[in-house]
Amino acid sequence: MNQEKVAELRKWMASNNVDLTYVSDPSHIAYFSGFDSNPMERILALFIPLDKDPFLFAPGLEVEDAKASSWEYDVIGYLDSEDPWAIIIAEINKRYGTPKKLAVEKGQLVLDRYQRLADAFTGTDFSADLTPLVQQLQLYKTEEECQRLIEAGSSADLAFEIGFKLVKAGATEESIVAEIEYELKKQGIKEMSFPTEVLAGPNAASPHGSPGKNTVKENELVLFDLGTIVNGYCSDATRTVACGKPTDRQKEIYDIVLEAQLKAQEAVKPGITAAALDKIARDVIESYGYGEYFNHRLGHGIGTTIHEFPSIVGGNDMEIKEGMCFSIEPGIYLPNDIGVRIEDCIFVTKDGCIPFTKTSKELIIL
């Protein structure tokens, strides 16, 4: 259980006259409770009152795992044959009575689950939104959290090392993905933080492409976008490599993206804004005439989930501060031709930043 974050949550509850909070996002439940689970369609919920003991609600098949985690309080379970909401509502009534003001995650809670609570507690105020608070709590990483992100970054570097050795003419994208994940599992890295992308040639021109039976060909670029989960924290990094000798145009595009990535990363320091960082990278790419082909934001926060607050994008004047962690990932995507992206996730220090991944960003020719 993260006592420090729960204490911050309760301070927020007191200042907003909230007497009960319902945490519904499984990743946020893990963040506060220490119990990490994907319940699929089942109900996993965390209820934290202002001044009494909280309880964790979990599917019956996960109750013992929850009790074995760092969670220190009661775990209430239910069978698939039971109505989970009847049990939840009974527990709230028994433990806390009817809440006057109940905070929920408006950015995550689905309507039918909200409706069950609203129908049970007709006089309760549900106006308090927990989502912005969670975003703020996750915005600044502790030393322990940074260490976990560094470990996840190291395993991403290992994944690149494995993957680059598999690049050869005739290899399919999906076979390279399979080998990367198989080798990582053999070394105890059980989970990727998102579906691994290996995209060859024109396929790399889709920023969120899906690996398939497309084969790597001589003298084309191959984009790797991957990440792992280590001790509950994610990595996310992208490298683009060449199979055989790159053409002059391929190298030109690569060099532009590398210049944009390095300039933006070098500019990271407390006091600069998210919008200014995005502009630094975008200005580089636009200066070479490829601005329309950089069609996404520069970066996103990272932590226990792959996309967290903040968004490093034009129009976001949030000031960057020490302790924030986010990606720097410019790209150029020429449809049906060339795709290049280079990405590191970084930790903001008092006078700069430290990347979590160390794989070279110079164009690697395989």
Short mmCIF file of C-alpha atoms in Angstrom, two decimals:
data_model
loop_
_atom_site.label_atom_id
_atom_site.label_comp_id
_atom_site.label_asym_id
_atom_site.label_seq_id
_atom_site.Cartn_x
_atom_site.Cartn_y
_atom_site.Cartn_z
CA MET A 1 0.00 0.00 0.00
CA ASN A 2 1.27 3.44 -0.88
CA GLN A 3 0.72 5.23 2.42
CA GLU A 4 2.14 8.53 1.17
CA LYS A 5 -0.23 8.69 -1.82
CA VAL A 6 -3.23 7.61 0.26
CA ALA A 7 -2.39 10.39 2.74
CA GLU A 8 -2.33 12.90 -0.14
CA LEU A 9 -5.67 11.56 -1.34
CA ARG A 10 -7.18 12.05 2.11
CA LYS A 11 -5.91 15.63 2.28
CA TRP A 12 -7.70 16.28 -1.00
CA MET A 13 -10.84 14.58 0.34
CA ALA A 14 -10.85 16.76 3.44
CA SER A 15 -10.42 19.97 1.46
CA ASN A 16 -13.25 18.97 -0.89
CA ASN A 17 -15.64 17.65 1.80
CA VAL A 18 -15.46 14.14 0.35
CA ASP A 19 -16.18 11.37 2.85
CA LEU A 20 -15.65 8.37 0.51
CA THR A 21 -13.60 7.78 -2.66
CA TYR A 22 -14.19 5.00 -5.19
CA VAL A 23 -11.08 4.10 -7.23
CA SER A 24 -12.14 2.11 -10.29
CA ASP A 25 -9.19 2.12 -12.72
CA PRO A 26 -7.17 -1.09 -12.09
CA SER A 27 -3.88 0.72 -12.66
CA HIS A 28 -4.85 3.37 -10.10
CA ILE A 29 -5.99 0.68 -7.67
CA ALA A 30 -2.49 -0.79 -7.98
CA TYR A 31 -0.99 2.68 -7.51
CA PHE A 32 -2.73 3.21 -4.17
CA SER A 33 -3.08 -0.35 -2.86
CA GLY A 34 -0.09 -2.25 -4.21
CA PHE A 35 -2.34 -4.95 -5.68
CA ASP A 36 -1.89 -5.18 -9.45
CA SER A 37 -4.54 -7.07 -11.42
CA ASN A 38 -6.45 -7.01 -14.68
CA PRO A 39 -9.96 -8.13 -13.66
CA MET A 40 -11.22 -8.30 -17.25
CA GLU A 41 -15.02 -7.89 -17.10
CA ARG A 42 -15.16 -8.51 -13.34
CA ILE A 43 -15.31 -5.82 -10.68
CA LEU A 44 -12.14 -4.65 -8.94
CA ALA A 45 -12.66 -1.62 -6.72
CA LEU A 46 -10.95 0.30 -3.94
CA PHE A 47 -12.98 2.32 -1.43
CA ILE A 48 -11.11 4.82 0.73
CA PRO A 49 -13.02 6.76 3.41
CA LEU A 50 -11.79 9.98 4.95
CA ASP A 51 -11.17 8.71 8.47
CA LYS A 52 -11.86 4.95 8.64
CA ASP A 53 -10.18 1.84 7.25
CA PRO A 54 -10.47 1.34 3.48
CA PHE A 55 -11.37 -1.94 1.79
CA LEU A 56 -10.43 -3.61 -1.46
CA PHE A 57 -13.12 -5.42 -3.45
CA ALA A 58 -11.97 -8.18 -5.78
CA PRO A 59 -13.22 -11.20 -7.73
CA GLY A 60 -13.24 -14.28 -5.50
CA LEU A 61 -10.53 -15.98 -7.54
CA GLU A 62 -8.13 -13.11 -6.76
CA VAL A 63 -8.84 -12.59 -3.06
CA GLU A 64 -5.86 -14.63 -1.82
CA ASP A 65 -3.52 -12.86 -4.24
CA ALA A 66 -4.79 -9.50 -2.99
CA LYS A 67 -4.22 -10.54 0.63
CA ALA A 68 -0.68 -11.63 -0.27
CA SER A 69 0.12 -8.21 -1.79
CA SER A 70 1.22 -5.14 0.17
CA TRP A 71 -2.43 -4.23 0.85
CA GLU A 72 -2.88 -4.03 4.64
CA TYR A 73 -6.64 -3.87 5.05
CA ASP A 74 -9.72 -5.98 4.37
CA VAL A 75 -10.24 -7.70 1.03
CA ILE A 76 -13.87 -8.47 0.18
CA GLY A 77 -14.51 -10.98 -2.59
CA TYR A 78 -17.43 -12.20 -4.64
CA LEU A 79 -18.28 -15.25 -6.71
CA ASP A 80 -19.22 -15.07 -10.36
CA SER A 81 -22.72 -16.22 -9.38
CA GLU A 82 -23.19 -13.27 -7.01
CA ASP A 83 -24.22 -9.66 -7.61
CA PRO A 84 -21.04 -7.70 -6.83
CA TRP A 85 -22.84 -4.39 -6.44
CA ALA A 86 -25.20 -5.75 -3.81
CA ILE A 87 -22.15 -6.79 -1.79
CA ILE A 88 -20.35 -3.47 -2.35
CA ILE A 89 -23.36 -1.41 -1.33
CA ALA A 90 -23.90 -3.54 1.78
CA GLU A 91 -20.24 -3.13 2.77
CA ILE A 92 -20.36 0.64 2.35
CA ASN A 93 -23.53 0.89 4.43
CA LYS A 94 -22.11 -1.36 7.15
CA ARG A 95 -18.72 0.34 7.34
CA TYR A 96 -19.42 3.98 6.59
CA GLY A 97 -23.16 4.59 6.32
CA THR A 98 -24.59 6.58 3.42
CA PRO A 99 -21.82 8.81 2.03
CA LYS A 100 -22.66 12.50 1.72
CA LYS A 101 -20.11 13.10 -1.03
CA LEU A 102 -18.52 10.25 -2.98
CA ALA A 103 -15.63 10.95 -5.36
CA VAL A 104 -15.31 8.85 -8.53
CA GLU A 105 -12.95 8.76 -11.52
CA LYS A 106 -15.01 10.56 -14.12
CA GLY A 107 -12.34 9.96 -16.74
CA GLN A 108 -12.60 6.20 -16.31
CA LEU A 109 -15.78 5.00 -14.57
CA VAL A 110 -18.25 3.42 -17.00
CA LEU A 111 -21.86 4.53 -16.82
CA ASP A 112 -23.53 1.31 -15.69
CA ARG A 113 -21.21 0.99 -12.66
CA TYR A 114 -21.76 4.59 -11.69
CA GLN A 115 -25.50 4.07 -12.05
CA ARG A 116 -25.55 1.19 -9.55
CA LEU A 117 -24.03 3.43 -6.89
CA ALA A 118 -26.18 6.41 -7.81
CA ASP A 119 -29.33 4.27 -7.57
CA ALA A 120 -28.28 2.95 -4.16
CA PHE A 121 -27.27 6.31 -2.70
CA THR A 122 -29.85 8.70 -4.07
CA GLY A 123 -28.95 11.52 -1.69
CA THR A 124 -25.21 11.31 -2.29
CA ASP A 125 -23.27 14.03 -4.10
CA PHE A 126 -21.16 12.51 -6.91
CA SER A 127 -19.75 15.79 -8.22
CA ALA A 128 -16.16 15.28 -6.98
CA ASP A 129 -13.85 14.02 -9.74
CA LEU A 130 -10.82 12.01 -8.63
CA THR A 131 -9.17 11.92 -12.07
CA PRO A 132 -7.31 15.29 -11.91
CA LEU A 133 -5.93 14.45 -8.47
CA VAL A 134 -4.56 11.09 -9.64
CA GLN A 135 -2.95 12.87 -12.60
CA GLN A 136 -1.25 15.33 -10.24
CA LEU A 137 -0.11 12.61 -7.83
CA GLN A 138 1.41 10.60 -10.69
CA LEU A 139 3.04 13.66 -12.21
CA TYR A 140 6.04 13.71 -9.88
CA LYS A 141 7.96 10.47 -9.40
CA THR A 142 9.74 9.50 -6.20
CA GLU A 143 13.31 8.18 -6.15
CA GLU A 144 11.93 4.64 -5.79
CA GLU A 145 9.61 5.12 -8.76
CA CYS A 146 12.48 6.45 -10.87
CA GLN A 147 14.55 3.40 -10.01
CA ARG A 148 11.75 1.16 -11.25
CA LEU A 149 11.51 3.18 -14.45
CA ILE A 150 15.26 2.84 -14.94
CA GLU A 151 14.94 -0.94 -14.54
CA ALA A 152 12.11 -1.01 -17.08
CA GLY A 153 14.23 1.09 -19.43
CA SER A 154 17.11 -1.36 -19.12
CA SER A 155 14.85 -4.23 -20.16
CA ALA A 156 13.71 -2.18 -23.17
CA ASP A 157 17.37 -1.81 -24.13
CA LEU A 158 17.68 -5.59 -23.87
CA ALA A 159 14.65 -5.96 -26.14
CA PHE A 160 16.31 -3.72 -28.74
CA GLU A 161 19.50 -5.77 -28.53
CA ILE A 162 17.53 -8.96 -29.13
CA GLY A 163 15.45 -7.47 -31.93
CA PHE A 164 18.29 -5.88 -33.87
CA LYS A 165 20.02 -9.26 -34.19
CA LEU A 166 16.90 -10.60 -35.93
CA VAL A 167 16.81 -7.95 -38.66
CA LYS A 168 17.61 -9.54 -42.00
CA ALA A 169 16.07 -9.64 -45.46
CA GLY A 170 13.15 -12.07 -45.51
CA ALA A 171 12.32 -11.95 -41.80
CA THR A 172 8.69 -11.07 -41.13
CA GLU A 173 7.68 -8.32 -38.73
CA GLU A 174 5.61 -10.68 -36.61
CA SER A 175 8.41 -13.26 -36.36
CA ILE A 176 10.77 -10.61 -34.97
CA VAL A 177 8.14 -9.54 -32.43
CA ALA A 178 7.59 -13.15 -31.36
CA GLU A 179 11.30 -13.78 -30.86
CA ILE A 180 11.80 -10.57 -28.86
CA GLU A 181 8.98 -11.39 -26.46
CA TYR A 182 9.99 -15.07 -26.19
CA GLU A 183 13.57 -14.22 -25.29
CA LEU A 184 12.44 -11.63 -22.74
CA LYS A 185 10.12 -14.15 -21.08
CA LYS A 186 12.98 -16.61 -20.80
CA GLN A 187 14.86 -13.93 -18.86
CA GLY A 188 11.97 -13.30 -16.48
CA ILE A 189 10.44 -10.25 -18.15
CA LYS A 190 6.84 -11.38 -18.31
CA GLU A 191 4.91 -8.46 -19.70
CA MET A 192 5.21 -5.82 -22.40
CA SER A 193 3.78 -2.41 -21.60
CA PHE A 194 1.99 -2.33 -24.99
CA PRO A 195 1.92 -4.49 -28.14
CA THR A 196 5.43 -4.52 -29.59
CA GLU A 197 5.76 -2.76 -32.95
CA VAL A 198 8.27 -3.90 -35.55
CA LEU A 199 7.44 -2.17 -38.84
CA ALA A 200 9.54 -2.53 -41.98
CA GLY A 201 9.81 -0.22 -44.97
CA PRO A 202 6.58 1.56 -45.93
CA ASN A 203 4.75 -0.01 -42.96
CA ALA A 204 6.77 2.20 -40.64
CA ALA A 205 4.97 5.22 -42.12
CA SER A 206 1.96 4.32 -39.92
CA PRO A 207 2.68 5.75 -36.44
CA HIS A 208 0.57 3.03 -34.78
CA GLY A 209 1.03 0.29 -37.33
CA SER A 210 0.49 -3.40 -36.62
CA PRO A 211 3.22 -5.97 -37.36
CA GLY A 212 2.22 -8.66 -39.81
CA LYS A 213 3.63 -10.94 -42.47
CA ASN A 214 5.36 -8.08 -44.25
CA THR A 215 9.02 -9.00 -44.72
CA VAL A 216 12.12 -6.94 -44.13
CA LYS A 217 13.87 -6.07 -47.39
CA GLU A 218 17.40 -4.98 -48.18
CA ASN A 219 18.12 -1.27 -48.03
CA GLU A 220 15.05 -0.23 -46.05
CA LEU A 221 14.40 1.07 -42.55
CA VAL A 222 12.85 -0.93 -39.72
CA LEU A 223 11.10 0.79 -36.81
CA PHE A 224 11.03 -0.77 -33.33
CA ASP A 225 8.61 0.67 -30.74
CA LEU A 226 8.50 -1.35 -27.54
CA GLY A 227 8.37 -1.34 -23.77
CA THR A 228 8.26 -3.65 -20.79
CA ILE A 229 6.72 -3.67 -17.33
CA VAL A 230 9.08 -4.21 -14.41
CA ASN A 231 7.83 -4.09 -10.81
CA GLY A 232 4.67 -2.34 -11.98
CA TYR A 233 6.39 0.43 -13.98
CA CYS A 234 6.55 0.82 -17.75
CA SER A 235 9.17 1.58 -20.34
CA ASP A 236 8.55 2.96 -23.82
CA ALA A 237 11.22 3.60 -26.44
CA THR A 238 11.58 3.71 -30.22
CA ARG A 239 14.54 3.17 -32.48
CA THR A 240 14.72 3.00 -36.27
CA VAL A 241 17.48 0.94 -37.86
CA ALA A 242 18.57 0.12 -41.40
CA CYS A 243 18.69 -3.30 -43.03
CA GLY A 244 21.58 -2.93 -45.46
CA LYS A 245 22.79 0.38 -46.78
CA PRO A 246 20.22 3.19 -46.35
CA THR A 247 19.45 5.43 -49.30
CA ASP A 248 20.39 9.09 -49.17
CA ARG A 249 16.72 10.01 -48.68
CA GLN A 250 16.26 7.52 -45.85
CA LYS A 251 19.34 8.88 -44.12
CA GLU A 252 18.15 12.46 -44.64
CA ILE A 253 14.82 11.72 -42.96
CA TYR A 254 16.56 9.86 -40.15
CA ASP A 255 19.01 12.70 -39.50
CA ILE A 256 16.19 15.26 -39.34
CA VAL A 257 14.26 13.22 -36.77
CA LEU A 258 17.42 12.63 -34.73
CA GLU A 259 18.19 16.36 -34.73
CA ALA A 260 14.64 17.11 -33.55
CA GLN A 261 14.77 14.46 -30.82
CA LEU A 262 18.18 15.52 -29.50
CA LYS A 263 17.36 19.25 -29.49
CA ALA A 264 14.10 18.70 -27.63
CA GLN A 265 15.69 16.33 -25.12
CA GLU A 266 18.60 18.69 -24.53
CA ALA A 267 16.13 21.54 -23.88
CA VAL A 268 14.31 19.69 -21.09
CA LYS A 269 14.77 21.47 -17.76
CA PRO A 270 12.57 22.93 -15.04
CA GLY A 271 10.83 26.09 -16.20
CA ILE A 272 10.34 25.30 -19.87
CA THR A 273 6.77 24.52 -20.95
CA ALA A 274 5.38 21.40 -22.58
CA ALA A 275 4.34 23.50 -25.58
CA ALA A 276 7.84 24.95 -25.94
CA LEU A 277 9.39 21.48 -26.02
CA ASP A 278 6.94 20.36 -28.70
CA LYS A 279 7.74 23.47 -30.70
CA ILE A 280 11.50 22.90 -30.55
CA ALA A 281 11.18 19.48 -32.19
CA ARG A 282 8.44 20.59 -34.58
CA ASP A 283 10.42 23.63 -35.73
CA VAL A 284 13.35 21.41 -36.70
CA ILE A 285 11.16 19.14 -38.81
CA GLU A 286 9.24 22.04 -40.34
CA SER A 287 12.49 23.80 -41.27
CA TYR A 288 13.30 20.92 -43.61
CA GLY A 289 9.83 20.99 -45.16
CA TYR A 290 8.40 17.89 -43.47
CA GLY A 291 6.16 19.53 -40.86
CA GLU A 292 2.93 17.99 -42.15
CA TYR A 293 4.45 14.52 -41.74
CA PHE A 294 5.01 14.90 -37.98
CA ASN A 295 1.39 14.25 -37.11
CA HIS A 296 1.31 13.57 -33.37
CA ARG A 297 2.32 15.21 -30.10
CA LEU A 298 5.95 15.16 -29.00
CA GLY A 299 5.38 13.07 -25.91
CA HIS A 300 3.34 11.75 -22.99
CA GLY A 301 3.85 11.00 -19.33
CA ILE A 302 4.88 7.52 -18.20
CA GLY A 303 4.79 5.57 -14.95
CA THR A 304 2.57 2.72 -13.87
CA THR A 305 0.77 3.09 -17.20
CA ILE A 306 2.17 3.76 -20.62
CA HIS A 307 0.31 7.05 -21.21
CA GLU A 308 0.04 9.35 -18.21
CA PHE A 309 -0.16 13.08 -17.54
CA PRO A 310 1.29 15.37 -18.90
CA SER A 311 0.86 15.67 -22.65
CA ILE A 312 3.87 17.28 -24.33
CA VAL A 313 1.99 19.09 -27.06
CA GLY A 314 1.44 22.52 -28.56
CA GLY A 315 -1.05 24.57 -26.56
CA ASN A 316 -0.11 22.98 -23.23
CA ASP A 317 1.58 25.73 -21.24
CA MET A 318 2.22 23.50 -18.21
CA GLU A 319 5.62 24.29 -16.76
CA ILE A 320 8.01 21.35 -16.66
CA LYS A 321 9.30 20.63 -13.14
CA GLU A 322 11.81 18.37 -11.48
CA GLY A 323 10.49 14.84 -10.96
CA MET A 324 8.29 14.68 -14.06
CA CYS A 325 8.75 11.72 -16.42
CA PHE A 326 7.69 11.73 -20.07
CA SER A 327 8.62 10.71 -23.59
CA ILE A 328 10.35 12.71 -26.32
CA GLU A 329 9.38 11.05 -29.63
CA PRO A 330 9.33 13.07 -32.84
CA GLY A 331 8.75 11.30 -36.13
CA ILE A 332 8.36 11.75 -39.87
CA TYR A 333 5.92 9.51 -41.73
CA LEU A 334 5.83 9.65 -45.52
CA PRO A 335 2.81 7.55 -46.57
CA ASN A 336 3.66 4.30 -48.36
CA ASP A 337 7.34 5.25 -48.34
CA ILE A 338 9.39 5.94 -45.18
CA GLY A 339 8.69 6.11 -41.46
CA VAL A 340 11.18 7.20 -38.78
CA ARG A 341 10.61 7.77 -35.07
CA ILE A 342 13.18 8.06 -32.27
CA GLU A 343 12.03 8.01 -28.64
CA ASP A 344 13.38 8.08 -25.13
CA CYS A 345 11.45 8.52 -21.90
CA ILE A 346 13.20 10.84 -19.47
CA PHE A 347 13.26 11.96 -15.83
CA VAL A 348 13.50 15.71 -15.24
CA THR A 349 16.33 16.72 -12.90
CA LYS A 350 17.06 20.10 -11.32
CA ASP A 351 19.05 21.20 -14.38
CA GLY A 352 18.21 18.82 -17.23
CA CYS A 353 17.00 15.28 -17.74
CA ILE A 354 18.11 11.65 -17.66
CA PRO A 355 16.84 9.10 -20.22
CA PHE A 356 15.69 5.68 -19.05
CA THR A 357 16.95 3.96 -22.21
CA LYS A 358 20.55 3.94 -23.39
CA THR A 359 20.44 2.27 -26.83
CA SER A 360 22.36 4.36 -29.37
CA LYS A 361 20.35 6.82 -31.43
CA GLU A 362 22.85 6.99 -34.25
CA LEU A 363 21.57 5.13 -37.31
CA ILE A 364 22.46 1.46 -36.80
CA ILE A 365 23.09 -0.42 -40.05
CA LEU A 366 22.44 -4.16 -39.82
#
